[in-house]
Amino acid sequence: MEAMNLTELLVITPLVALFIGSIIPISVKAFTGREMGAFASLFSAIVAVVAAAGLNITFVNGFWKLSGVNFMTAFSENLIVDGISVWASYVIYIVTGFVLMLTYENKATRGHQLAEHIFLILNAAIGMVLVTMANNLIILFLVIELMSLSIYLLIALSREGVFSKEAALKYFILGSVGSAILLYGIAFIYGSAGSTVLQTVGEAAATIFANDKIFAIGLALVIAGMAFKVALVPFHSWAPDVYQGSATPVTTFMATGVKLASFIAFLRLFIYSQSLDASAISTLLQWLTVITMLTGSIAALRQENIKRMLAYSSIAHSGYAMMGFLSASMGSAGEGTTSMLFYLLIYSLMTIGSFAVVSAMEAKEDSMLLIDDLRGIAKRQPMLAFTFAIILLSLAGIPPTVGFFGKLYLILSVIDQGYVWVALMAMVSSAVGVYFYLRPIVVMYMTEGAFTQINRNSYLTQSVALVMALAMVALGIMASPLYNFVKNSVFPSL
Amino acid sequence: MSVDVLTAGHYLILSAILFCLGLTGVLLRRNIIVMLMSIELMLNAVNLAFVTFSYFNQNIDGQIMVLFVMAVAAAEAAVGLAIAVSLYKKFKDLNISLFEHLRG
C-alpha cells in the first residue's frame, strides 16, 4: 500500500467542509448553552454546502483539467471519483441546500432543535456523497449506514409527536432489515469472489456466476437490499407510511438525496459487470421495473392525503429510473446511465418543488394535507396554485415541461435495448399517472372553497417552489442541451 | 468430533438458520426491544458468514469486515434504543400494535 498522497486528501475536502459546517451550530449550542440564531445557523450550513461544491470544482474538475485524467481512485482504491460520482455529488449539494431552506421554515422542524437538524442533514449529505464514490462493498455498507442512521434520527426529531415517531420506528426496523439483507449478500459475494473491491468482483463476475451458486445467492440478496433502499416493489411497503409521517423537509430529503445516492450505488454494482450475460438477472430487473411503475401509479389513484399520493408517485418514478438502470446494466452503459442520471436530476427538482408547496401549506406542525383541502387555493394563493400546477404537470410528463423529456430519453434507451414491453408499460403507467396528477389541479382551479391552510412565514419555501416550477419549463425548452451536458459530465472525454 | 470434520457448509447453514430466525423475529414479534434483538441476530449471522469465508478462503479481509459490522451494529442499537425511549415516553408502551396511525 502506497502512502497517502495529497491528491487523495484534496478529493475529500468538500466532505470536510460539510462536516465543519455541520458541527458549527451544534458546538455553539453545546458550549454556550444557547442556540445560535436560526438564520445564522441556516447561513453557516448553506455556506458549508456552497463551499463543498466550490472545493469539488477546484480540486476535482480543476485537477482533471490540469492533469488530463477523467477519473481517480483514493484511499487504496476504496473510493472512486469519476464522472458519475462528481455529477451525483453536485446534485446532492443542490438538494441539501434546498432541504436546509425548507427545514428552516417548516413548523415541524423549526424551533429549539434546528442545530441538531443541520448536523444530521449535513452528515447524511456526507454519507450520500460517499455512497456515490464507494468502490468497495464494505465501504458501501458503512456509508449507507451513515446516511440511514442520520435519516432515522432526523425523522424522529420532528416536533410533531405521533406520526413522525411511528414513521421513524417503521423506517428504522425495515431499513435495518434491508441493510442486513444487503450485508448478507455482500458476505456471499465476498465468499465466492474472494474480494470486495467492485472492479475485481465485476470483472470476475461472468466466470464466477456460471460456476458458483453462492455468488448468485449473494447477487440476489444485494439486489433485494438495494431494492429496499430505493423502494422498488415488492420492497416498497415502508415508503408511503414513512413519507407521510415524516416532517415534509425530511421527506423531501429521503425522496431525493437518499434515492439518488442509492440508485448510483446500485448502478455501480452492475456497471463493472458488463460481461455478465445473465438472462435471469435481466428478467428479474425487467419485472422489478414494470411492477414498480404500475403499482406506484395504481396505488396513487386512491390516495386522499397529498404526501401519501406523492409517496406512491415517487415509487412510480423509481420504476421509471429503473428503466435507465436496466439499459445501463444490460449493455448500454452510455445512453442508459445518462438517461437515468438525467431523470434522477429532474425528478429531484420536481420532488423538491412539490414538497416545498406542501411544506408552505402546512400551517401547524401536525398538518395532514388532504387533496380536498386545496379547494379555493386558486383564489386565495394564486401564485402557489400556479406553481403547484406546473410541478404536477411536470411530474405527469406533459410535453412543454422537462418531466416529459426525462421519460422520453428513458423510454428511448430501453427500446434501444429491445425491451419494448417495458417501454409500453411505462407509457401505460404514465397515462394512469396523468389522472392522479391532474386531480389536485382540478380541485385547485375548478372547485369553490375557503382555503385556510398556509404557513404565514414561508417566503423562502414558496420561492424554492417557484424556482423549481420555472426550472421545469426552462429546462424543458433546453432539454436536449441539458441532456448533452449531463452526458459530457458523466463521461468526461479527455 | 474434531474441528476438521466441519466444512464451510456447516457454518454457512448455521448462519443461514440464525439469519432466518432473526428475520422471523422481526416479522412476527410485537415488542420493539425484541425486534431490535432480532436485527442484532441477523447482523451476527452475517458476521459468522464473513468469518467462515475468511477462514476457509485464507483471506483476512472478512475478519476486518466483522469489526466494522460490529461497530455499525452498536451504532444501530444506539439509534434504535433512542427511538424506543422516545416512543415509550409518548405511548407508555412498546407494542407495535399501537402504531397504526399511518395507513391507507
GROMACS .gro file of N, CA and C in nm, chain A residues 136 138-139 141-142 145 149 152-153 156 161-170 172-177 179-181 183-184 186-192 194-196 214 221 240-242 244-246 302-303 308 312 368, chain B residues 12-13 15-17 19 23 26-27 32 35-36 39 42-43 45-47 49-50 53-55 57 59-63 65 68-69 72 75-77 79-84 86-87 90-91 96 98-104:
model
  324
  136ASN      N    1  -1.589  -0.015  -0.284
  136ASN     CA    2  -1.562  -0.137  -0.211
  136ASN      C    3  -1.691  -0.171  -0.137
  138ILE      N    4  -1.765  -0.311   0.137
  138ILE     CA    5  -1.776  -0.287   0.280
  138ILE      C    6  -1.784  -0.137   0.309
  139ILE      N    7  -1.710  -0.057   0.229
  139ILE     CA    8  -1.723   0.089   0.242
  139ILE      C    9  -1.866   0.130   0.206
  141PHE      N   10  -2.139  -0.040   0.245
  141PHE     CA   11  -2.227  -0.070   0.357
  141PHE      C   12  -2.211   0.035   0.467
  142LEU      N   13  -2.087   0.071   0.499
  142LEU     CA   14  -2.063   0.168   0.607
  142LEU      C   15  -2.127   0.302   0.576
  145GLU      N   16  -2.500   0.309   0.591
  145GLU     CA   17  -2.544   0.318   0.730
  145GLU      C   18  -2.529   0.460   0.784
  149LEU      N   19  -2.864   0.610   0.928
  149LEU     CA   20  -2.877   0.640   1.071
  149LEU      C   21  -2.910   0.787   1.091
  152TYR      N   22  -3.282   0.824   1.012
  152TYR     CA   23  -3.372   0.773   1.117
  152TYR      C   24  -3.390   0.878   1.225
  153LEU      N   25  -3.276   0.938   1.267
  153LEU     CA   26  -3.283   1.036   1.376
  153LEU      C   27  -3.355   1.162   1.331
  156ALA      N   28  -3.723   1.115   1.361
  156ALA     CA   29  -3.771   1.113   1.498
  156ALA      C   30  -3.761   1.250   1.564
  161GLY      N   31  -4.566   1.478   1.730
  161GLY     CA   32  -4.534   1.369   1.820
  161GLY      C   33  -4.575   1.229   1.780
  162VAL      N   34  -4.684   1.211   1.706
  162VAL     CA   35  -4.739   1.076   1.689
  162VAL      C   36  -4.693   1.013   1.558
  163PHE      N   37  -4.724   1.082   1.447
  163PHE     CA   38  -4.696   1.022   1.316
  163PHE      C   39  -4.546   1.010   1.291
  164SER      N   40  -4.470   1.113   1.330
  164SER     CA   41  -4.328   1.110   1.298
  164SER      C   42  -4.256   1.001   1.376
  165LYS      N   43  -4.299   0.976   1.501
  165LYS     CA   44  -4.233   0.872   1.580
  165LYS      C   45  -4.263   0.734   1.521
  166GLU      N   46  -4.389   0.718   1.478
  166GLU     CA   47  -4.425   0.591   1.415
  166GLU      C   48  -4.346   0.571   1.285
  167ALA      N   49  -4.334   0.682   1.207
  167ALA     CA   50  -4.258   0.673   1.082
  167ALA      C   51  -4.113   0.637   1.109
  168ALA      N   52  -4.054   0.700   1.214
  168ALA     CA   53  -3.914   0.673   1.246
  168ALA      C   54  -3.897   0.526   1.281
  169LEU      N   55  -3.989   0.472   1.360
  169LEU     CA   56  -3.977   0.331   1.400
  169LEU      C   57  -3.988   0.240   1.279
  170LYS      N   58  -4.089   0.267   1.192
  170LYS     CA   59  -4.107   0.180   1.076
  170LYS      C   60  -3.985   0.184   0.984
  172PHE      N   61  -3.682   0.267   1.068
  172PHE     CA   62  -3.567   0.207   1.134
  172PHE      C   63  -3.570   0.055   1.122
  173ILE      N   64  -3.685  -0.005   1.156
  173ILE     CA   65  -3.692  -0.152   1.154
  173ILE      C   66  -3.671  -0.205   1.012
  174LEU      N   67  -3.748  -0.148   0.915
  174LEU     CA   68  -3.739  -0.202   0.780
  174LEU      C   69  -3.606  -0.166   0.714
  175GLY      N   70  -3.555  -0.045   0.745
  175GLY     CA   71  -3.425  -0.007   0.690
  175GLY      C   72  -3.314  -0.096   0.743
  176SER      N   73  -3.320  -0.132   0.871
  176SER     CA   74  -3.216  -0.219   0.927
  176SER      C   75  -3.224  -0.358   0.867
  177VAL      N   76  -3.347  -0.408   0.845
  177VAL     CA   77  -3.360  -0.539   0.782
  177VAL      C   78  -3.303  -0.533   0.640
  179SER      N   79  -3.067  -0.332   0.533
  179SER     CA   80  -2.921  -0.328   0.542
  179SER      C   81  -2.865  -0.466   0.573
  180ALA      N   82  -2.933  -0.541   0.664
  180ALA     CA   83  -2.883  -0.674   0.700
  180ALA      C   84  -2.886  -0.767   0.579
  181ILE      N   85  -2.993  -0.757   0.497
  181ILE     CA   86  -3.003  -0.842   0.378
  181ILE      C   87  -2.892  -0.805   0.279
  183LEU      N   88  -2.606  -0.675   0.354
  183LEU     CA   89  -2.478  -0.719   0.408
  183LEU      C   90  -2.459  -0.870   0.392
  184TYR      N   91  -2.569  -0.945   0.407
  184TYR     CA   92  -2.560  -1.090   0.388
  184TYR      C   93  -2.522  -1.120   0.242
  186ILE      N   94  -2.348  -0.918   0.054
  186ILE     CA   95  -2.206  -0.881   0.041
  186ILE      C   96  -2.118  -0.995   0.092
  187ALA      N   97  -2.160  -1.059   0.203
  187ALA     CA   98  -2.082  -1.170   0.258
  187ALA      C   99  -2.069  -1.283   0.156
  188PHE      N  100  -2.180  -1.316   0.088
  188PHE     CA  101  -2.175  -1.425  -0.010
  188PHE      C  102  -2.089  -1.387  -0.130
  189ILE      N  103  -2.100  -1.260  -0.173
  189ILE     CA  104  -2.018  -1.218  -0.287
  189ILE      C  105  -1.870  -1.223  -0.248
  190TYR      N  106  -1.840  -1.178  -0.127
  190TYR     CA  107  -1.702  -1.186  -0.078
  190TYR      C  108  -1.655  -1.331  -0.074
  191GLY      N  109  -1.743  -1.419  -0.028
  191GLY     CA  110  -1.706  -1.560  -0.015
  191GLY      C  111  -1.675  -1.624  -0.148
  192SER      N  112  -1.751  -1.589  -0.253
  192SER     CA  113  -1.729  -1.658  -0.380
  192SER      C  114  -1.627  -1.585  -0.467
  194GLY      N  115  -1.386  -1.371  -0.336
  194GLY     CA  116  -1.262  -1.355  -0.263
  194GLY      C  117  -1.217  -1.210  -0.250
  195SER      N  118  -1.303  -1.116  -0.287
  195SER     CA  119  -1.265  -0.975  -0.278
  195SER      C  120  -1.392  -0.893  -0.263
  196THR      N  121  -1.378  -0.772  -0.212
  196THR     CA  122  -1.496  -0.685  -0.207
  196THR      C  123  -1.477  -0.560  -0.292
  214ILE      N  124  -2.325  -1.975  -0.488
  214ILE     CA  125  -2.319  -1.880  -0.377
  214ILE      C  126  -2.316  -1.737  -0.428
  221LEU      N  127  -2.945  -1.134  -0.305
  221LEU     CA  128  -2.964  -1.065  -0.177
  221LEU      C  129  -2.926  -0.918  -0.187
  240PRO      N  130  -4.470   0.465   0.168
  240PRO     CA  131  -4.583   0.557   0.187
  240PRO      C  132  -4.600   0.599   0.333
  241ASP      N  133  -4.589   0.505   0.426
  241ASP     CA  134  -4.604   0.537   0.568
  241ASP      C  135  -4.497   0.635   0.612
  242VAL      N  136  -4.372   0.607   0.575
  242VAL     CA  137  -4.261   0.690   0.623
  242VAL      C  138  -4.266   0.828   0.560
  244GLN      N  139  -4.528   0.982   0.452
  244GLN     CA  140  -4.642   1.058   0.505
  244GLN      C  141  -4.614   1.107   0.646
  245GLY      N  142  -4.551   1.022   0.728
  245GLY     CA  143  -4.535   1.056   0.869
  245GLY      C  144  -4.422   1.152   0.898
  246SER      N  145  -4.319   1.155   0.814
  246SER     CA  146  -4.204   1.241   0.844
  246SER      C  147  -4.239   1.386   0.819
  302ARG      N  148  -5.592   0.611  -0.549
  302ARG     CA  149  -5.697   0.620  -0.446
  302ARG      C  150  -5.649   0.689  -0.320
  303GLN      N  151  -5.544   0.772  -0.329
  303GLN     CA  152  -5.496   0.841  -0.210
  303GLN      C  153  -5.565   0.975  -0.193
  308ARG      N  154  -4.905   1.128   0.087
  308ARG     CA  155  -4.910   0.986   0.057
  308ARG      C  156  -4.919   0.963  -0.093
  312TYR      N  157  -4.648   0.753  -0.328
  312TYR     CA  158  -4.670   0.649  -0.429
  312TYR      C  159  -4.617   0.695  -0.564
  368MET      N  160  -5.200   1.757   0.824
  368MET     CA  161  -5.204   1.644   0.731
  368MET      C  162  -5.289   1.689   0.614
  506LEU      N  163  -2.204  -2.219   0.720
  506LEU     CA  164  -2.295  -2.135   0.640
  506LEU      C  165  -2.440  -2.171   0.667
  507ILE      N  166  -2.467  -2.302   0.686
  507ILE     CA  167  -2.604  -2.342   0.717
  507ILE      C  168  -2.645  -2.285   0.853
  509SER      N  169  -2.528  -2.016   0.986
  509SER     CA  170  -2.550  -1.872   0.971
  509SER      C  171  -2.683  -1.844   0.901
  510ALA      N  172  -2.718  -1.929   0.804
  510ALA     CA  173  -2.848  -1.909   0.736
  510ALA      C  174  -2.963  -1.930   0.834
  511ILE      N  175  -2.950  -2.033   0.923
  511ILE     CA  176  -3.056  -2.058   1.021
  511ILE      C  177  -3.070  -1.937   1.115
  513PHE      N  178  -2.984  -1.629   1.056
  513PHE     CA  179  -3.037  -1.514   0.983
  513PHE      C  180  -3.188  -1.525   0.968
  517LEU      N  181  -3.482  -1.282   1.102
  517LEU     CA  182  -3.582  -1.225   1.012
  517LEU      C  183  -3.723  -1.257   1.061
  520VAL      N  184  -3.813  -1.038   1.354
  520VAL     CA  185  -3.853  -0.901   1.318
  520VAL      C  186  -3.995  -0.900   1.264
  521LEU      N  187  -4.028  -1.003   1.183
  521LEU     CA  188  -4.158  -1.001   1.118
  521LEU      C  189  -4.271  -1.039   1.211
  526ILE      N  190  -4.091  -0.393   2.051
  526ILE     CA  191  -3.983  -0.326   1.979
  526ILE      C  192  -3.845  -0.373   2.024
  529MET      N  193  -3.766  -0.691   1.867
  529MET     CA  194  -3.736  -0.671   1.725
  529MET      C  195  -3.591  -0.621   1.708
  530LEU      N  196  -3.549  -0.530   1.798
  530LEU     CA  197  -3.410  -0.482   1.791
  530LEU      C  198  -3.312  -0.597   1.812
  533ILE      N  199  -3.281  -0.796   1.500
  533ILE     CA  200  -3.195  -0.733   1.399
  533ILE      C  201  -3.048  -0.760   1.432
  536MET      N  202  -2.958  -1.099   1.316
  536MET     CA  203  -2.933  -1.106   1.172
  536MET      C  204  -2.791  -1.061   1.141
  537LEU      N  205  -2.749  -0.948   1.204
  537LEU     CA  206  -2.614  -0.897   1.176
  537LEU      C  207  -2.508  -0.996   1.225
  539ALA      N  208  -2.543  -1.320   1.238
  539ALA     CA  209  -2.540  -1.431   1.142
  539ALA      C  210  -2.451  -1.394   1.024
  540VAL      N  211  -2.462  -1.268   0.979
  540VAL     CA  212  -2.377  -1.222   0.869
  540VAL      C  213  -2.230  -1.228   0.911
  541ASN      N  214  -2.201  -1.188   1.036
  541ASN     CA  215  -2.063  -1.193   1.085
  541ASN      C  216  -2.009  -1.335   1.079
  543ALA      N  217  -2.097  -1.566   0.874
  543ALA     CA  218  -2.069  -1.598   0.734
  543ALA      C  219  -1.936  -1.536   0.690
  544PHE      N  220  -1.913  -1.409   0.730
  544PHE     CA  221  -1.787  -1.342   0.694
  544PHE      C  222  -1.667  -1.419   0.749
  547PHE      N  223  -1.608  -1.748   0.558
  547PHE     CA  224  -1.543  -1.729   0.428
  547PHE      C  225  -1.398  -1.689   0.447
  548SER      N  226  -1.374  -1.604   0.547
  548SER     CA  227  -1.238  -1.558   0.572
  548SER      C  228  -1.148  -1.676   0.607
  549TYR      N  229  -1.196  -1.766   0.694
  549TYR     CA  230  -1.115  -1.880   0.739
  549TYR      C  231  -1.092  -1.979   0.626
  551ASN      N  232  -1.125  -1.938   0.298
  551ASN     CA  233  -1.058  -1.887   0.177
  551ASN      C  234  -0.918  -1.835   0.209
  553ASN      N  235  -0.828  -1.564   0.366
  553ASN     CA  236  -0.828  -1.424   0.324
  553ASN      C  237  -0.870  -1.340   0.444
  554ILE      N  238  -0.782  -1.247   0.485
  554ILE     CA  239  -0.803  -1.179   0.614
  554ILE      C  240  -0.914  -1.073   0.607
  555ASP      N  241  -0.952  -1.027   0.485
  555ASP     CA  242  -1.049  -0.917   0.472
  555ASP      C  243  -1.177  -0.940   0.551
  556GLY      N  244  -1.227  -1.063   0.547
  556GLY     CA  245  -1.355  -1.093   0.612
  556GLY      C  246  -1.353  -1.062   0.760
  557GLN      N  247  -1.239  -1.091   0.825
  557GLN     CA  248  -1.234  -1.066   0.970
  557GLN      C  249  -1.230  -0.918   1.000
  559MET      N  250  -1.384  -0.696   0.819
  559MET     CA  251  -1.522  -0.652   0.800
  559MET      C  252  -1.607  -0.677   0.921
  562PHE      N  253  -1.590  -0.394   1.151
  562PHE     CA  254  -1.672  -0.281   1.105
  562PHE      C  255  -1.819  -0.307   1.133
  563VAL      N  256  -1.864  -0.430   1.100
  563VAL     CA  257  -2.006  -0.460   1.116
  563VAL      C  258  -2.046  -0.451   1.263
  566VAL      N  259  -2.094  -0.089   1.344
  566VAL     CA  260  -2.219  -0.039   1.288
  566VAL      C  261  -2.337  -0.091   1.367
  569ALA      N  262  -2.383   0.115   1.670
  569ALA     CA  263  -2.444   0.244   1.638
  569ALA      C  264  -2.592   0.229   1.611
  570GLU      N  265  -2.625   0.121   1.540
  570GLU     CA  266  -2.765   0.098   1.506
  570GLU      C  267  -2.847   0.073   1.632
  571ALA      N  268  -2.789  -0.005   1.725
  571ALA     CA  269  -2.860  -0.031   1.851
  571ALA      C  270  -2.881   0.098   1.928
  573VAL      N  271  -2.915   0.404   1.806
  573VAL     CA  272  -3.023   0.480   1.744
  573VAL      C  273  -3.158   0.414   1.771
  574GLY      N  274  -3.162   0.281   1.757
  574GLY     CA  275  -3.288   0.209   1.777
  574GLY      C  276  -3.340   0.226   1.918
  575LEU      N  277  -3.252   0.216   2.017
  575LEU     CA  278  -3.296   0.230   2.155
  575LEU      C  279  -3.339   0.374   2.183
  576ALA      N  280  -3.270   0.472   2.121
  576ALA     CA  281  -3.311   0.612   2.140
  576ALA      C  282  -3.453   0.632   2.088
  577ILE      N  283  -3.482   0.574   1.970
  577ILE     CA  284  -3.618   0.585   1.916
  577ILE      C  285  -3.716   0.515   2.008
  578ALA      N  286  -3.676   0.397   2.062
  578ALA     CA  287  -3.765   0.323   2.151
  578ALA      C  288  -3.796   0.405   2.277
  580SER      N  289  -3.796   0.734   2.304
  580SER     CA  290  -3.887   0.846   2.275
  580SER      C  291  -4.029   0.795   2.250
  581LEU      N  292  -4.042   0.673   2.194
  581LEU     CA  293  -4.175   0.615   2.176
  581LEU      C  294  -4.238   0.581   2.311
  584LYS      N  295  -4.384   0.872   2.481
  584LYS     CA  296  -4.506   0.920   2.417
  584LYS      C  297  -4.624   0.826   2.443
  585PHE      N  298  -4.601   0.694   2.428
  585PHE     CA  299  -4.713   0.599   2.428
  585PHE      C  300  -4.722   0.514   2.554
  590ILE      N  301  -4.592  -0.284   1.903
  590ILE     CA  302  -4.610  -0.214   1.776
  590ILE      C  303  -4.755  -0.210   1.731
  592LEU      N  304  -4.972  -0.063   1.870
  592LEU     CA  305  -5.019   0.073   1.899
  592LEU      C  306  -4.997   0.166   1.782
  593PHE      N  307  -4.903   0.128   1.693
  593PHE     CA  308  -4.861   0.223   1.590
  593PHE      C  309  -4.930   0.195   1.459
  594GLU      N  310  -5.056   0.228   1.451
  594GLU     CA  311  -5.126   0.205   1.326
  594GLU      C  312  -5.195   0.332   1.280
  595HIS      N  313  -5.131   0.446   1.306
  595HIS     CA  314  -5.191   0.573   1.262
  595HIS      C  315  -5.169   0.595   1.114
  596LEU      N  316  -5.061   0.540   1.061
  596LEU     CA  317  -5.028   0.563   0.921
  596LEU      C  318  -5.071   0.444   0.839
  597ARG      N  319  -5.179   0.456   0.768
  597ARG     CA  320  -5.216   0.351   0.675
  597ARG      C  321  -5.307   0.407   0.568
  598GLY      N  322  -5.338   0.326   0.467
  598GLY     CA  323  -5.427   0.374   0.360
  598GLY      C  324  -5.384   0.320   0.226
   0.00000   0.00000   0.00000
